[in-house]
Coordinates of C-alpha atoms in Angstrom, one line a residue:
M1 CA 7.8 -29.4 -7.3
Y2 CA 8.1 -28.7 -3.5
T3 CA 9.5 -25.4 -2.4
D4 CA 9.3 -22.8 0.4
T5 CA 9.4 -19.1 0.6
E6 CA 8.9 -16.2 3.0
G7 CA 5.8 -14.3 2.3
I8 CA 3.0 -11.9 3.5
I9 CA -0.6 -13.0 3.4
L10 CA -2.6 -10.5 1.4
K11 CA -6.0 -12.2 1.4
Q12 CA -7.8 -15.5 2.0
L13 CA -11.1 -16.7 0.5
K14 CA -13.3 -19.7 1.4
I15 CA -14.0 -22.0 -1.5
A16 CA -15.9 -25.2 -2.0
G17 CA -15.3 -28.2 0.2
G18 CA -14.1 -26.2 3.2
R19 CA -10.9 -25.3 1.5
R20 CA -9.4 -21.8 1.2
M21 CA -7.6 -19.9 -1.5
I22 CA -4.7 -17.8 -0.2
L23 CA -3.3 -14.8 -2.0
L24 CA 0.4 -14.7 -1.0
F25 CA 3.0 -12.0 -1.7
S26 CA 6.0 -14.3 -1.7
K27 CA 9.5 -13.2 -1.5
K28 CA 10.7 -15.6 -4.2
Y29 CA 7.8 -15.6 -6.7
G30 CA 5.9 -12.4 -6.1
K31 CA 2.1 -12.6 -6.0
I32 CA 0.7 -16.1 -6.2
S33 CA -2.6 -17.8 -5.4
A34 CA -2.5 -21.1 -3.5
G35 CA -5.2 -23.5 -2.5
T36 CA -5.0 -25.1 1.0
D37 CA -6.9 -27.4 3.4
I38 CA -5.6 -25.5 6.4
S39 CA -8.3 -24.0 8.5
E40 CA -7.8 -20.6 10.1
K41 CA -9.7 -21.8 13.1
G42 CA -7.4 -24.9 13.6
K43 CA -5.0 -25.3 16.5
K44 CA -1.9 -26.1 14.5
K45 CA 0.7 -23.4 13.9
S46 CA -0.1 -23.3 10.2
A47 CA -3.6 -22.0 11.1
L48 CA -2.1 -18.8 12.5
A49 CA 0.2 -18.4 9.5
I50 CA -2.6 -18.0 6.9
R51 CA -4.2 -14.9 8.5
P52 CA -4.1 -11.6 6.7
F53 CA -1.0 -9.3 7.5
V54 CA 1.1 -12.3 8.7
Y55 CA 4.7 -12.5 7.6
G56 CA 5.7 -16.1 7.5
R57 CA 7.6 -19.0 5.9
Y58 CA 5.4 -21.2 3.7
E59 CA 5.8 -24.7 2.3
L60 CA 4.4 -24.9 -1.2
Y61 CA 3.8 -27.6 -3.8
K62 CA 3.5 -26.6 -7.4
K63 CA 2.0 -28.7 -10.2
R64 CA 1.9 -27.2 -13.6
D65 CA 0.6 -23.6 -13.0
L66 CA -1.1 -24.4 -9.7
Y67 CA 0.2 -23.8 -6.2
Y68 CA -0.9 -25.7 -3.0
L69 CA 0.1 -24.4 0.4
N70 CA 1.0 -27.3 2.7
G71 CA 2.0 -25.4 5.8
G72 CA 3.5 -22.3 7.3
D73 CA 5.3 -20.8 10.2
V74 CA 4.7 -17.3 11.6
I75 CA 7.7 -15.0 11.5
Q76 CA 5.7 -11.9 12.4
S77 CA 2.0 -12.1 13.2
H78 CA 1.2 -8.4 13.2
F79 CA -1.6 -9.4 15.6
A80 CA -1.9 -6.0 17.2
I81 CA -3.1 -4.5 13.8
G82 CA -6.4 -6.4 14.2
E83 CA -6.9 -5.1 17.7
D84 CA -7.2 -1.5 16.6
I85 CA -9.9 -0.7 14.1
D86 CA -8.1 2.4 12.7
K87 CA -4.9 0.4 12.2
Y88 CA -6.8 -2.4 10.6
I89 CA -8.5 -0.1 8.1
Q90 CA -5.2 1.7 7.1
A91 CA -3.3 -1.6 6.8
S92 CA -6.2 -3.2 4.8
Y93 CA -5.9 -0.3 2.3
A94 CA -2.1 -0.7 2.0
V95 CA -2.4 -4.4 1.5
E96 CA -5.2 -4.1 -1.1
L97 CA -3.2 -1.4 -2.9
T98 CA -0.2 -3.7 -3.0
E99 CA -2.3 -6.5 -4.4
K100 CA -3.5 -4.3 -7.3
L101 CA 0.0 -3.1 -8.1
L102 CA 1.6 -6.5 -8.2
P103 CA 1.6 -8.6 -11.4
E104 CA 1.2 -12.4 -11.1
E105 CA 4.3 -14.4 -10.3
A106 CA 6.9 -11.6 -10.7
A107 CA 9.3 -11.1 -7.8
A108 CA 9.2 -7.6 -6.4
P109 CA 11.8 -7.5 -3.6
E110 CA 11.8 -3.7 -3.1
L111 CA 8.0 -3.6 -2.6
F112 CA 8.1 -6.8 -0.5
L113 CA 10.5 -5.1 2.0
L114 CA 8.5 -1.9 1.9
L115 CA 5.3 -3.7 2.8
S116 CA 7.0 -5.7 5.5
D117 CA 8.4 -2.5 7.1
Y118 CA 5.0 -0.7 6.8
L119 CA 3.2 -3.5 8.7
D120 CA 5.9 -3.6 11.4
M121 CA 5.7 0.2 11.8
I122 CA 1.9 0.6 11.8
E123 CA 1.6 -2.2 14.3
K124 CA 3.8 -0.2 16.7
R125 CA 2.6 3.3 15.8
K126 CA 0.4 5.1 18.4
Q127 CA -1.3 7.8 16.3
K128 CA -1.7 9.4 12.9
Y129 CA -1.7 6.1 11.1
E130 CA -2.8 7.8 7.9
T131 CA 0.6 9.6 7.7
L132 CA 2.4 6.3 7.4
T133 CA -0.1 5.0 4.8
L134 CA 0.4 8.1 2.7
A135 CA 4.2 7.6 2.9
Y136 CA 3.7 4.0 1.8
M137 CA 1.5 5.1 -1.1
A138 CA 4.1 7.6 -2.3
K139 CA 6.9 5.0 -2.1
T140 CA 4.9 2.3 -4.0
L141 CA 4.9 4.6 -7.1
K142 CA 8.7 4.1 -7.5
S143 CA 8.3 0.3 -7.1
A144 CA 5.6 0.4 -9.7
G145 CA 7.8 2.4 -12.2
S146 CA 5.4 5.4 -12.0
E147 CA 7.3 7.9 -9.9
P148 CA 6.3 11.5 -10.5
E149 CA 8.9 14.2 -11.4
L150 CA 9.3 16.4 -8.3
N151 CA 12.6 18.2 -8.9
R152 CA 11.9 20.1 -12.2
C153 CA 9.1 21.2 -14.4
V154 CA 7.9 18.3 -16.4
L155 CA 7.1 20.6 -19.3
C156 CA 10.1 22.8 -19.7
G157 CA 12.7 21.5 -17.2
E158 CA 12.8 24.6 -15.0
K159 CA 14.0 23.8 -11.4
E160 CA 12.7 27.0 -9.8
N161 CA 9.2 28.4 -9.1
L162 CA 7.5 25.0 -9.1
T163 CA 4.0 26.1 -8.2
A164 CA 1.8 23.2 -9.0
F165 CA 1.6 19.4 -9.4
S166 CA 0.0 18.0 -12.6
V167 CA -1.2 14.4 -12.4
E168 CA -1.7 14.2 -16.2
E169 CA 1.6 15.8 -17.1
G170 CA 3.5 13.6 -14.6
G171 CA 4.7 15.9 -11.8
C172 CA 5.6 19.4 -11.0
V173 CA 5.1 22.4 -13.3
C174 CA 6.6 25.9 -13.0
S175 CA 4.6 29.1 -12.7
T176 CA 5.0 29.9 -16.4
C177 CA 3.8 26.5 -17.6
R178 CA 1.1 26.5 -15.0
N179 CA -0.5 29.6 -16.6
G180 CA -0.9 27.7 -19.8
I181 CA -2.8 24.8 -18.2
N182 CA -6.6 24.9 -17.9
S183 CA -7.4 23.6 -14.4
E184 CA -10.8 22.5 -15.4
E185 CA -9.5 20.1 -18.0
R186 CA -6.5 18.6 -16.2
L187 CA -5.8 17.0 -12.8
I188 CA -3.8 19.8 -11.3
F189 CA -3.1 20.7 -7.7
E190 CA -1.7 24.0 -6.5
D191 CA 1.5 23.9 -4.3
S192 CA -0.4 25.4 -1.3
F193 CA 1.5 25.1 2.0
G194 CA 4.5 23.4 0.5
I195 CA 2.8 20.2 -0.6
I196 CA 5.4 19.4 -3.3
D197 CA 8.2 19.5 -0.7
V198 CA 6.2 17.2 1.6
L199 CA 5.6 14.7 -1.2
K200 CA 9.3 14.9 -2.1
Y201 CA 10.2 14.3 1.6
L202 CA 8.0 11.2 1.8
T203 CA 9.4 9.8 -1.4
E204 CA 13.1 10.3 -0.7
R205 CA 13.2 9.4 3.0
P206 CA 13.3 5.7 4.0
L207 CA 10.1 4.6 5.6
A208 CA 11.9 4.0 8.9
G209 CA 12.9 7.6 8.9
L210 CA 9.2 8.7 9.0
E211 CA 8.4 6.9 12.2
K212 CA 7.6 10.1 14.1
L213 CA 6.2 12.2 11.3
A214 CA 2.6 13.3 11.8
L215 CA 0.9 15.4 9.1
D216 CA -2.0 17.7 10.0
E217 CA -5.4 16.9 8.6
R218 CA -5.3 19.6 5.9
M219 CA -1.9 18.4 4.5
A220 CA -2.9 14.7 4.8
G221 CA -6.1 15.3 2.9
A222 CA -4.4 17.2 0.1
L223 CA -1.7 14.5 -0.3
E224 CA -4.4 11.8 -0.3
R225 CA -6.2 13.5 -3.2
I226 CA -3.0 13.8 -5.2
L227 CA -1.9 10.2 -4.6
K228 CA -5.2 8.6 -5.3
S229 CA -5.6 10.7 -8.5
W230 CA -2.2 9.6 -9.6
L231 CA -2.9 5.9 -8.9
A232 CA -6.2 6.1 -10.8
Y233 CA -4.8 8.0 -13.8
H234 CA -1.4 6.3 -14.3
L235 CA -2.0 2.9 -12.8
D236 CA -5.7 2.4 -13.2
V237 CA -6.0 1.7 -9.4
S238 CA -9.2 3.1 -7.9
D239 CA -12.4 2.2 -6.0
L240 CA -10.6 -0.3 -3.6
K241 CA -13.0 -2.1 -1.3
S242 CA -11.0 -0.9 1.7
E243 CA -11.7 2.7 0.8
T244 CA -15.3 2.2 1.9
F245 CA -14.0 1.5 5.4
L246 CA -11.8 4.5 5.3
L247 CA -14.7 6.8 4.4
Q248 CA -16.9 5.2 7.1
S249 CA -14.1 5.7 9.6
D250 CA -13.7 9.4 8.6
Y251 CA -17.4 9.9 8.9
M252 CA -17.5 8.4 12.4
F253 CA -14.6 10.5 13.5
E254 CA -16.2 13.7 12.3
N255 CA -19.5 12.9 14.0
R256 CA -18.2 11.7 17.4
G257 CA -19.8 13.2 20.4

């Protein structure tokens, strides 16, 4: 069966015989793996279309359960992401996170659009790339069916005095319920400097509406700890390869000069 689809390249791997295996987030079929003889170093337009971060249109052949990628055209190359190491690191994390959240061959149109918008925006963004990545992380939870409760206490339903965020319980807890939770035994974060409101803001606003938002380092760090704890606890997503580059980037930033 021959078919075509728009898609975003998540990853490519070299395999035996000079061939490559492409991991494609396709608009029609979701996440699929496809073999190809196309070389990234080739001069044909299809060579450009198989690079990571590229949004393109792809020609596929499917036989039984196997896909083969015959060719592709670039719709949006996102080339500038690769020209900035900080952009590249942040985008690599977002793409790897997406890969982990996606089941095989199940269309995810909402997440597809979200990733496409994220790549467009981080390519154009001038600073605070981590703010955009944190917003993307928060929004992927809804697409994954694992959105935290941010409007009322998950234990009693109280809408006022939400003073902490409990990863294990699934969202905000009020001051009364907070007193009954042992912090040493549960993944719980205090609502210092309005972190719950910021998380709610990131979740509810469209990604395009966050174009100019820039979180300070303290807030960004706190949100990152919450979101990564949530991903690890509820979705079993942790220890991504791209996190190593994020840590190295943070270390180099702190030790400049």
